[in-house]
XYZ file of N, CA and C in Angstrom:
609
model
N 140.452 184.468 200.413
C 141.767 184.039 200.502
C 142.407 184.523 201.752
N 142.906 183.573 202.595
C 143.672 183.999 203.807
C 145.122 184.142 203.538
N 145.710 185.301 203.895
C 147.124 185.514 203.571
C 148.025 185.221 204.696
N 147.899 184.025 205.300
C 148.694 183.695 206.421
C 149.475 182.402 206.072
N 150.715 182.442 205.970
C 151.602 181.349 205.432
C 152.754 181.025 206.317
N 153.051 179.783 206.495
C 154.308 179.398 207.148
C 155.226 178.710 206.167
N 156.507 178.933 206.345
C 157.450 178.289 205.420
C 158.440 177.516 206.247
N 158.494 176.147 206.179
C 159.539 175.241 206.691
C 160.463 174.959 205.474
N 161.765 174.774 205.826
C 162.698 174.629 204.740
C 164.007 173.870 205.163
N 164.446 173.173 204.163
C 165.840 172.582 204.262
C 166.858 173.654 204.150
N 167.983 173.436 204.807
C 169.081 174.515 204.697
C 169.564 174.580 203.150
N 169.601 175.697 202.659
C 170.127 175.880 201.278
C 169.055 175.683 200.174
N 167.866 175.581 200.631
C 166.706 175.325 199.655
C 166.166 176.628 199.164
N 166.505 177.735 199.660
C 166.034 179.082 199.256
C 164.670 179.380 199.803
N 164.431 178.741 200.848
C 163.084 178.944 201.438
C 162.774 180.307 202.082
N 163.838 180.932 202.608
C 163.755 182.243 203.093
C 163.489 183.229 202.015
N 164.249 183.119 200.932
C 164.077 184.060 199.808
C 162.737 183.883 199.155
N 162.256 182.643 198.881
C 160.985 182.381 198.372
C 159.911 182.931 199.258
N 160.071 182.801 200.481
C 159.001 183.344 201.497
C 158.939 184.807 201.392
N 160.008 185.549 201.251
C 160.061 187.024 201.184
C 159.360 187.430 199.890
N 159.541 186.779 198.716
C 158.968 187.097 197.578
C 157.393 186.899 197.662
N 156.999 185.817 198.334
C 155.677 185.562 198.503
C 154.934 186.682 199.279
N 155.582 187.111 200.375
C 155.126 188.206 201.234
C 155.015 189.426 200.441
N 155.956 189.684 199.533
C 155.910 190.943 198.662
C 154.717 190.888 197.748
N 154.524 189.696 197.152
C 153.453 189.604 196.175
C 152.115 189.570 196.772
N 152.012 189.079 198.074
C 150.736 189.152 198.775
C 150.443 190.419 199.389
N 151.463 191.250 199.630
C 151.375 192.547 200.194
C 151.224 192.357 201.718
N 151.975 191.481 202.324
C 151.878 191.168 203.800
C 153.296 191.283 204.306
N 153.299 191.355 205.677
C 154.647 191.411 206.350
C 155.364 189.982 206.256
N 156.680 190.106 206.295
C 157.577 188.932 206.307
C 158.244 188.794 207.624
N 158.118 187.617 208.162
C 158.737 187.372 209.485
C 159.803 186.258 209.482
N 160.954 186.583 209.815
C 162.084 185.571 209.990
C 162.867 186.147 211.241
N 163.891 186.825 211.049
C 164.598 187.371 212.131
C 163.815 188.359 212.942
N 162.775 188.939 212.233
C 161.994 189.884 213.001
C 161.158 189.244 214.229
N 161.040 187.899 214.180
C 160.408 187.240 215.314
C 161.315 187.315 216.524
N 162.669 187.246 216.239
C 163.730 187.276 217.310
C 163.664 188.681 217.985
N 163.515 189.701 217.187
C 163.466 191.060 217.661
C 162.261 191.260 218.559
N 161.221 190.744 218.126
C 159.881 190.862 218.816
C 159.959 190.062 220.169
N 160.483 188.848 220.003
C 160.522 187.919 221.244
C 161.420 188.456 222.273
N 162.664 189.073 221.741
C 163.625 189.610 222.708
C 163.032 190.754 223.532
N 162.267 191.658 222.810
C 161.592 192.865 223.452
C 160.619 192.386 224.454
N 159.843 191.324 224.143
C 158.649 191.020 225.012
C 159.132 190.147 226.145
N 160.211 189.324 225.913
C 160.483 188.403 227.033
C 161.627 188.792 227.861
N 162.492 189.780 227.319
C 163.587 190.255 228.165
C 164.801 189.318 228.040
N 164.742 188.196 227.273
C 165.899 187.234 227.147
C 166.829 187.925 226.072
N 168.094 187.775 226.276
C 169.150 188.263 225.443
C 169.026 187.778 224.036
N 169.126 188.686 223.135
C 168.919 188.436 221.634
C 169.947 187.309 221.159
N 171.110 187.230 221.794
C 172.098 186.241 221.245
C 171.678 184.832 221.522
N 170.833 184.658 222.559
C 170.290 183.297 222.957
C 169.271 182.758 221.945
N 168.509 183.765 221.466
C 167.540 183.354 220.400
C 168.198 183.037 219.169
N 169.252 183.903 218.828
C 170.014 183.685 217.567
C 170.642 182.310 217.383
N 171.170 181.755 218.538
C 171.811 180.353 218.460
C 170.984 179.189 218.823
N 169.682 179.455 219.141
C 168.850 178.474 219.651
C 168.696 177.250 218.739
N 168.449 177.505 217.573
C 168.157 176.282 216.557
C 169.415 175.455 216.461
N 170.501 176.121 216.204
C 171.819 175.411 215.986
C 172.217 174.529 217.200
N 171.802 174.932 218.446
C 172.173 174.264 219.598
C 171.594 172.878 219.602
N 170.489 172.704 218.868
C 169.757 171.434 218.752
C 170.491 170.435 217.727
N 171.654 170.755 217.293
C 172.281 169.784 216.303
C 172.479 168.395 216.884
N 172.688 168.372 218.224
C 172.805 167.132 219.014
C 171.564 166.962 219.800
N 170.686 166.043 219.411
C 169.450 165.888 220.144
C 169.596 165.572 221.675
N 170.566 164.787 221.971
C 170.820 164.376 223.331
C 171.172 165.528 224.241
N 172.200 166.282 223.735
C 172.692 167.314 224.549
C 171.620 168.523 224.606
N 170.839 168.613 223.503
C 169.767 169.698 223.561
C 168.755 169.350 224.590
N 168.355 168.061 224.595
C 167.338 167.520 225.531
C 167.929 167.609 226.937
N 169.183 167.345 227.188
C 169.690 167.452 228.456
C 169.696 168.929 229.003
N 170.045 169.773 228.124
C 170.088 171.206 228.530
C 168.634 171.703 228.839
N 167.726 171.159 228.089
C 166.313 171.592 228.273
C 165.786 171.081 229.655
N 166.491 169.977 230.265
C 166.209 169.428 231.417
C 166.667 170.239 232.680
N 167.559 171.170 232.299
C 168.227 171.941 233.420
C 167.361 173.256 233.663
N 166.884 173.495 234.785
C 166.083 174.659 235.080
C 166.997 175.794 235.371
N 166.429 176.969 234.963
C 167.157 178.203 235.304
C 166.888 178.664 236.748
N 165.874 178.369 237.223
C 165.483 178.804 238.621
C 165.492 180.195 238.720
N 166.211 180.719 239.782
C 166.106 182.157 239.986
C 167.178 182.937 239.175
N 168.037 182.331 238.316
C 169.076 182.914 237.568
C 168.501 184.025 236.701
N 167.291 183.795 236.104
C 166.605 184.782 235.190
C 165.293 185.124 235.763
N 164.529 184.220 236.250
C 163.241 184.428 236.766
C 162.883 183.432 237.684
N 161.583 183.518 238.289
C 161.137 182.536 239.185
C 160.517 181.405 238.401
N 160.428 181.541 237.219
C 159.896 180.417 236.267
C 160.876 179.340 236.097
N 160.635 178.108 236.612
C 161.627 176.954 236.593
C 161.708 176.324 235.193
N 161.599 177.069 234.163
C 161.768 176.524 232.697
C 163.165 176.552 232.326
N 163.548 175.668 231.465
C 164.969 175.696 230.968
C 165.005 176.866 229.937
N 166.135 177.305 229.606
C 166.290 178.431 228.704
C 165.867 178.006 227.219
N 166.037 176.770 226.873
C 165.503 176.291 225.545
C 164.023 176.414 225.512
N 163.353 176.056 226.601
C 161.922 176.090 226.593
C 161.371 177.609 226.655
N 162.110 178.366 227.414
C 161.701 179.753 227.500
C 161.774 180.516 226.214
N 162.851 180.164 225.505
C 163.016 180.759 224.110
C 161.961 180.359 223.200
N 161.601 179.028 223.240
C 160.623 178.572 222.353
C 159.248 179.200 222.666
N 158.952 179.249 223.963
C 157.633 179.850 224.329
C 157.534 181.251 223.952
N 158.672 181.982 224.092
C 158.613 183.397 223.735
C 158.308 183.580 222.236
N 158.924 182.770 221.440
C 158.704 182.954 219.988
C 157.314 182.307 219.678
N 156.844 181.284 220.388
C 155.508 180.859 220.198
C 154.451 181.856 220.374
N 154.634 182.687 221.474
C 153.571 183.819 221.713
C 153.695 184.816 220.709
N 154.861 185.148 220.124
C 154.909 186.146 219.064
C 154.249 185.674 217.764
N 154.429 184.346 217.480
C 153.814 183.825 216.253
C 152.334 183.769 216.426
N 151.821 183.499 217.669
C 150.411 183.552 217.862
C 149.845 185.001 217.715
N 150.649 185.971 218.106
C 150.197 187.464 218.042
C 150.166 187.811 216.601
N 151.140 187.361 215.773
C 151.148 187.583 214.325
C 149.935 187.025 213.651
N 149.567 185.841 214.080
C 148.375 185.098 213.518
C 147.093 185.879 213.772
N 147.120 186.563 214.934
C 145.837 187.279 215.332
C 145.528 188.400 214.274
N 146.545 188.912 213.594
C 146.333 189.894 212.550
C 145.795 189.327 211.224
N 145.913 187.971 211.151
C 145.295 187.326 209.999
C 146.127 187.063 208.667
N 147.310 187.713 208.735
C 148.238 187.708 207.647
C 149.582 187.809 207.932
N 150.408 187.388 206.955
C 151.882 187.408 207.178
C 152.521 186.102 206.688
N 153.858 186.138 206.353
C 154.522 184.990 205.963
C 155.641 184.786 206.996
N 155.498 183.662 207.720
C 156.397 183.241 208.806
C 157.369 182.091 208.461
N 158.661 182.342 208.535
C 159.677 181.367 208.141
C 160.225 180.622 209.437
N 160.150 179.337 209.410
C 160.690 178.534 210.392
C 160.050 178.656 211.843
N 160.835 178.328 212.915
C 160.370 178.394 214.261
C 159.074 177.634 214.530
N 158.915 176.511 213.983
C 157.786 175.577 214.286
C 156.459 176.292 214.043
N 156.368 177.248 213.122
C 155.192 178.068 213.028
C 154.003 177.204 212.550
N 154.253 176.198 211.738
C 153.125 175.425 211.298
C 152.517 174.627 212.429
N 153.309 174.137 213.440
C 152.770 173.589 214.643
C 152.091 174.584 215.492
N 152.685 175.771 215.692
C 152.130 176.759 216.548
C 150.610 177.125 215.981
N 150.548 177.201 214.723
C 149.245 177.631 214.158
C 148.503 176.480 213.719
N 148.695 175.315 214.236
C 147.966 174.030 213.647
C 146.422 174.190 213.821
N 145.972 174.999 214.791
C 144.538 175.057 215.057
C 143.885 176.350 214.467
N 144.748 176.994 213.703
C 144.221 178.319 213.029
C 143.670 177.990 211.795
N 142.423 178.265 211.504
C 141.740 177.953 210.120
C 142.328 178.757 209.116
N 142.681 178.120 207.931
C 142.984 178.812 206.736
C 144.440 179.061 206.591
N 145.333 178.797 207.644
C 146.743 179.048 207.453
C 147.267 177.988 206.393
N 148.184 178.445 205.544
C 148.788 177.555 204.568
C 150.251 177.287 204.865
N 150.505 175.953 205.110
C 151.886 175.503 205.604
C 152.653 174.974 204.400
N 153.833 175.501 204.133
C 154.661 175.146 202.964
C 156.024 174.446 203.516
N 156.389 173.385 202.862
C 157.737 172.867 203.136
C 158.489 172.993 201.837
N 159.627 173.567 201.890
C 160.555 173.754 200.719
C 161.847 173.012 200.934
N 162.072 172.135 199.902
C 163.283 171.324 200.011
C 164.007 171.280 198.636
N 165.049 170.540 198.530
C 165.817 170.569 197.300
C 166.825 169.471 197.194
N 167.329 169.213 195.992
C 168.286 168.156 195.933
C 169.674 168.609 196.603
N 170.345 167.758 197.195
C 171.523 168.093 198.075
C 172.533 168.948 197.190
N 172.850 168.450 195.989
C 173.812 169.139 195.243
C 173.547 170.542 194.854
N 172.212 170.764 194.672
C 171.714 172.161 194.415
C 171.767 173.016 195.662
N 171.464 172.421 196.828
C 171.508 173.213 198.032
C 172.925 173.573 198.377
N 173.937 172.660 198.131
C 175.333 172.942 198.367
C 175.789 174.102 197.437
N 175.375 173.965 196.112
C 175.803 175.005 195.204
C 175.200 176.296 195.592
N 173.966 176.411 195.969
C 173.253 177.721 196.401
C 173.989 178.197 197.530
N 174.458 177.411 198.531
C 175.080 177.898 199.740
C 176.450 178.569 199.398
N 177.059 178.008 198.419
C 178.459 178.587 197.975
C 178.187 179.808 197.233
N 177.415 179.724 196.111
C 177.194 180.834 195.251
C 176.408 181.970 195.694
N 175.323 181.714 196.450
C 174.465 182.813 196.951
C 174.684 183.260 198.441
N 175.015 182.231 199.250
C 175.128 182.514 200.686
C 176.660 182.777 201.112
N 177.576 182.530 200.138
C 179.044 182.910 200.349
C 179.656 181.842 201.347
N 179.214 180.672 201.507
C 179.769 179.677 202.364
C 180.986 179.026 201.667
N 181.938 178.536 202.519
C 183.135 177.994 202.063
C 183.000 176.532 201.462
N 183.438 176.207 200.226
C 183.263 174.939 199.622
C 183.819 173.695 200.425
N 184.929 174.070 201.211
C 185.571 172.987 201.936
C 184.697 172.423 203.097
N 183.789 173.296 203.611
C 183.006 172.914 204.805
C 181.565 172.799 204.558
N 181.132 173.200 203.340
C 179.702 173.367 203.123
C 178.823 172.123 203.283
N 179.379 170.890 202.737
C 178.673 169.711 202.908
C 178.282 169.345 204.307
N 179.307 169.563 205.264
C 178.988 169.267 206.654
C 178.060 170.317 207.229
N 178.148 171.569 206.769
C 177.354 172.637 207.282
C 175.826 172.408 206.973
N 175.565 172.027 205.668
C 174.210 171.627 205.281
C 173.702 170.463 206.143
N 174.534 169.447 206.369
C 174.131 168.344 207.154
C 173.714 168.713 208.643
N 174.705 169.581 209.196
C 174.463 170.093 210.581
C 173.207 170.937 210.729
N 172.959 171.770 209.819
C 171.792 172.684 209.961
C 170.423 171.881 209.736
N 170.490 170.996 208.831
C 169.294 170.175 208.631
C 169.009 169.396 209.810
N 169.989 168.802 210.439
C 169.879 167.959 211.620
C 169.383 168.832 212.753
N 169.958 169.959 212.922
C 169.615 170.945 214.011
C 168.041 171.320 213.860
N 167.672 171.618 212.662
C 166.269 172.011 212.435
C 165.381 170.767 212.760
N 165.690 169.562 212.331
C 164.896 168.476 212.559
C 164.753 168.150 214.102
N 165.940 168.245 214.828
C 165.939 168.000 216.146
C 165.134 169.003 217.012
N 165.298 170.329 216.618
C 164.585 171.386 217.282
C 163.088 171.252 217.130
N 162.695 170.900 215.899
C 161.317 170.802 215.566
C 160.722 169.602 216.253
N 161.368 168.496 216.236
C 160.888 167.307 216.812
C 160.810 167.391 218.361
N 161.804 167.966 218.941
C 161.831 168.146 220.313
C 160.588 169.030 220.931
N 160.369 170.124 220.139
C 159.345 171.085 220.671
C 157.919 170.876 220.229
N 157.664 169.899 219.312
C 156.414 169.657 218.813
C 156.026 168.219 218.872
N 154.709 167.916 218.471
C 154.282 166.551 218.523
C 154.343 166.091 217.058
N 154.882 166.842 216.164
C 154.987 166.541 214.769
C 156.376 166.003 214.457
N 156.549 165.671 213.169
C 157.816 165.250 212.618
C 158.317 166.149 211.613
N 159.458 166.756 211.639
C 159.928 167.646 210.685
C 159.986 167.095 209.347
N 159.453 167.747 208.289
C 159.536 167.311 206.929
C 158.474 166.274 206.485
N 157.601 165.916 207.499
C 156.536 164.932 207.267
C 155.490 165.645 206.408
N 155.189 165.066 205.224
C 154.291 165.718 204.321
C 152.829 165.954 204.894
N 152.437 165.201 205.912
C 151.132 165.372 206.575
C 151.008 166.757 207.361
N 152.105 167.357 207.566
C 152.117 168.663 208.333
C 151.907 169.875 207.383
N 151.987 169.627 206.049
C 151.942 170.693 205.252
C 150.854 170.562 204.184
N 150.463 171.824 203.640
C 149.573 171.836 202.605
C 150.183 171.635 201.266
N 151.396 172.078 201.165
C 152.189 171.984 199.917
C 153.746 171.742 200.169
N 154.262 170.780 199.486
C 155.801 170.538 199.552
C 156.283 170.783 198.081
N 157.355 171.641 198.141
C 157.822 172.123 196.885
C 159.416 171.948 196.753
N 159.879 171.323 195.620
C 161.209 171.071 195.443
C 161.744 172.321 194.629
N 162.684 173.051 195.259
C 163.156 174.250 194.601
C 164.313 174.045 193.689
N 164.668 172.744 193.496
C 165.810 172.508 192.546
C 165.386 172.716 191.015
N 164.184 172.649 190.768
C 163.738 172.656 189.339
C 163.000 173.826 188.912
N 162.836 174.776 189.739
C 162.323 176.131 189.369
C 163.048 177.198 190.109
N 162.916 178.410 189.467
C 163.600 179.612 190.256
C 162.737 180.125 191.305
N 163.298 181.050 192.065
C 162.622 181.706 193.204
C 161.252 182.218 192.824
N 161.262 183.078 191.734
C 160.037 183.714 191.315
C 158.908 182.619 190.914
N 159.320 181.691 190.274
C 158.426 180.626 189.833
C 157.797 179.946 191.051
N 158.719 179.616 192.078
C 158.327 178.938 193.304
C 157.248 179.777 193.994
N 157.591 181.071 194.174
C 156.653 181.923 194.866
C 155.342 182.142 194.098
N 155.277 182.036 192.858
C 154.069 182.171 192.011
C 153.294 180.864 192.202
N 153.907 179.736 192.332
C 153.193 178.508 192.506
C 152.508 178.494 193.909
N 153.228 178.967 194.882
C 152.696 179.044 196.258
C 151.353 179.978 196.233
N 151.577 181.126 195.623
C 150.475 182.050 195.602
C 149.250 181.441 194.893
N 149.549 180.828 193.740
C 148.431 180.151 193.015
C 147.690 179.122 193.896
N 148.545 178.374 194.597
C 147.887 177.400 195.537
C 146.949 177.976 196.532
N 147.471 179.107 197.082
C 146.725 179.921 198.249
C 145.546 180.426 197.633
N 145.529 180.984 196.391
C 144.371 181.454 195.775
C 143.303 180.406 195.359
N 143.805 179.214 195.069
C 142.781 178.198 194.621
C 142.511 177.109 195.606
N 143.120 177.038 196.733
C 142.905 176.087 197.797
C 141.510 176.259 198.365
N 140.935 175.197 198.790
C 139.631 175.178 199.481
C 139.799 175.358 200.987
N 138.983 176.234 201.522
C 139.003 176.537 202.915
C 137.950 175.933 203.703
């Protein structure tokens, strides 16, 4: 059994929490914001740029436009846009994590980055909209007045970010080994299902 897992998720689906439980049960490291820390240290790019990167993709046109603007000598001699440099920095970190052969990685196009790695298990976690909205209010502490628009914004940003940087389509079932609806089971049950799949899947 290979303990290398990627978790893609809709906003408010509980994917991060489920991923953390999976990591604990498998006895491996969990990577989410940790990837930002590692990429910041290795690339020298300011941490705040990494933190806001995905949400900047909420408008696909402006994100694509900003990606077409080169930094030139402002940061380095590499004529890559800041969007591309941030993506590449995280890409390299994810590759390095995969070299260890284990870990649970949330988001950041990890399923695409590791598409050629044998035995990696790619999971997509989604949920019914009303349940995701409820979870965001009750568990994440978001404001009821703005939560519906926030869920829509984050889902669109994740879709645009993923589609821009990869040759895949975000949420397409062909990209994942397992797609799981978190509206009908709790976090612990979801994590157990994922682990059972990892244990029983054919490599």
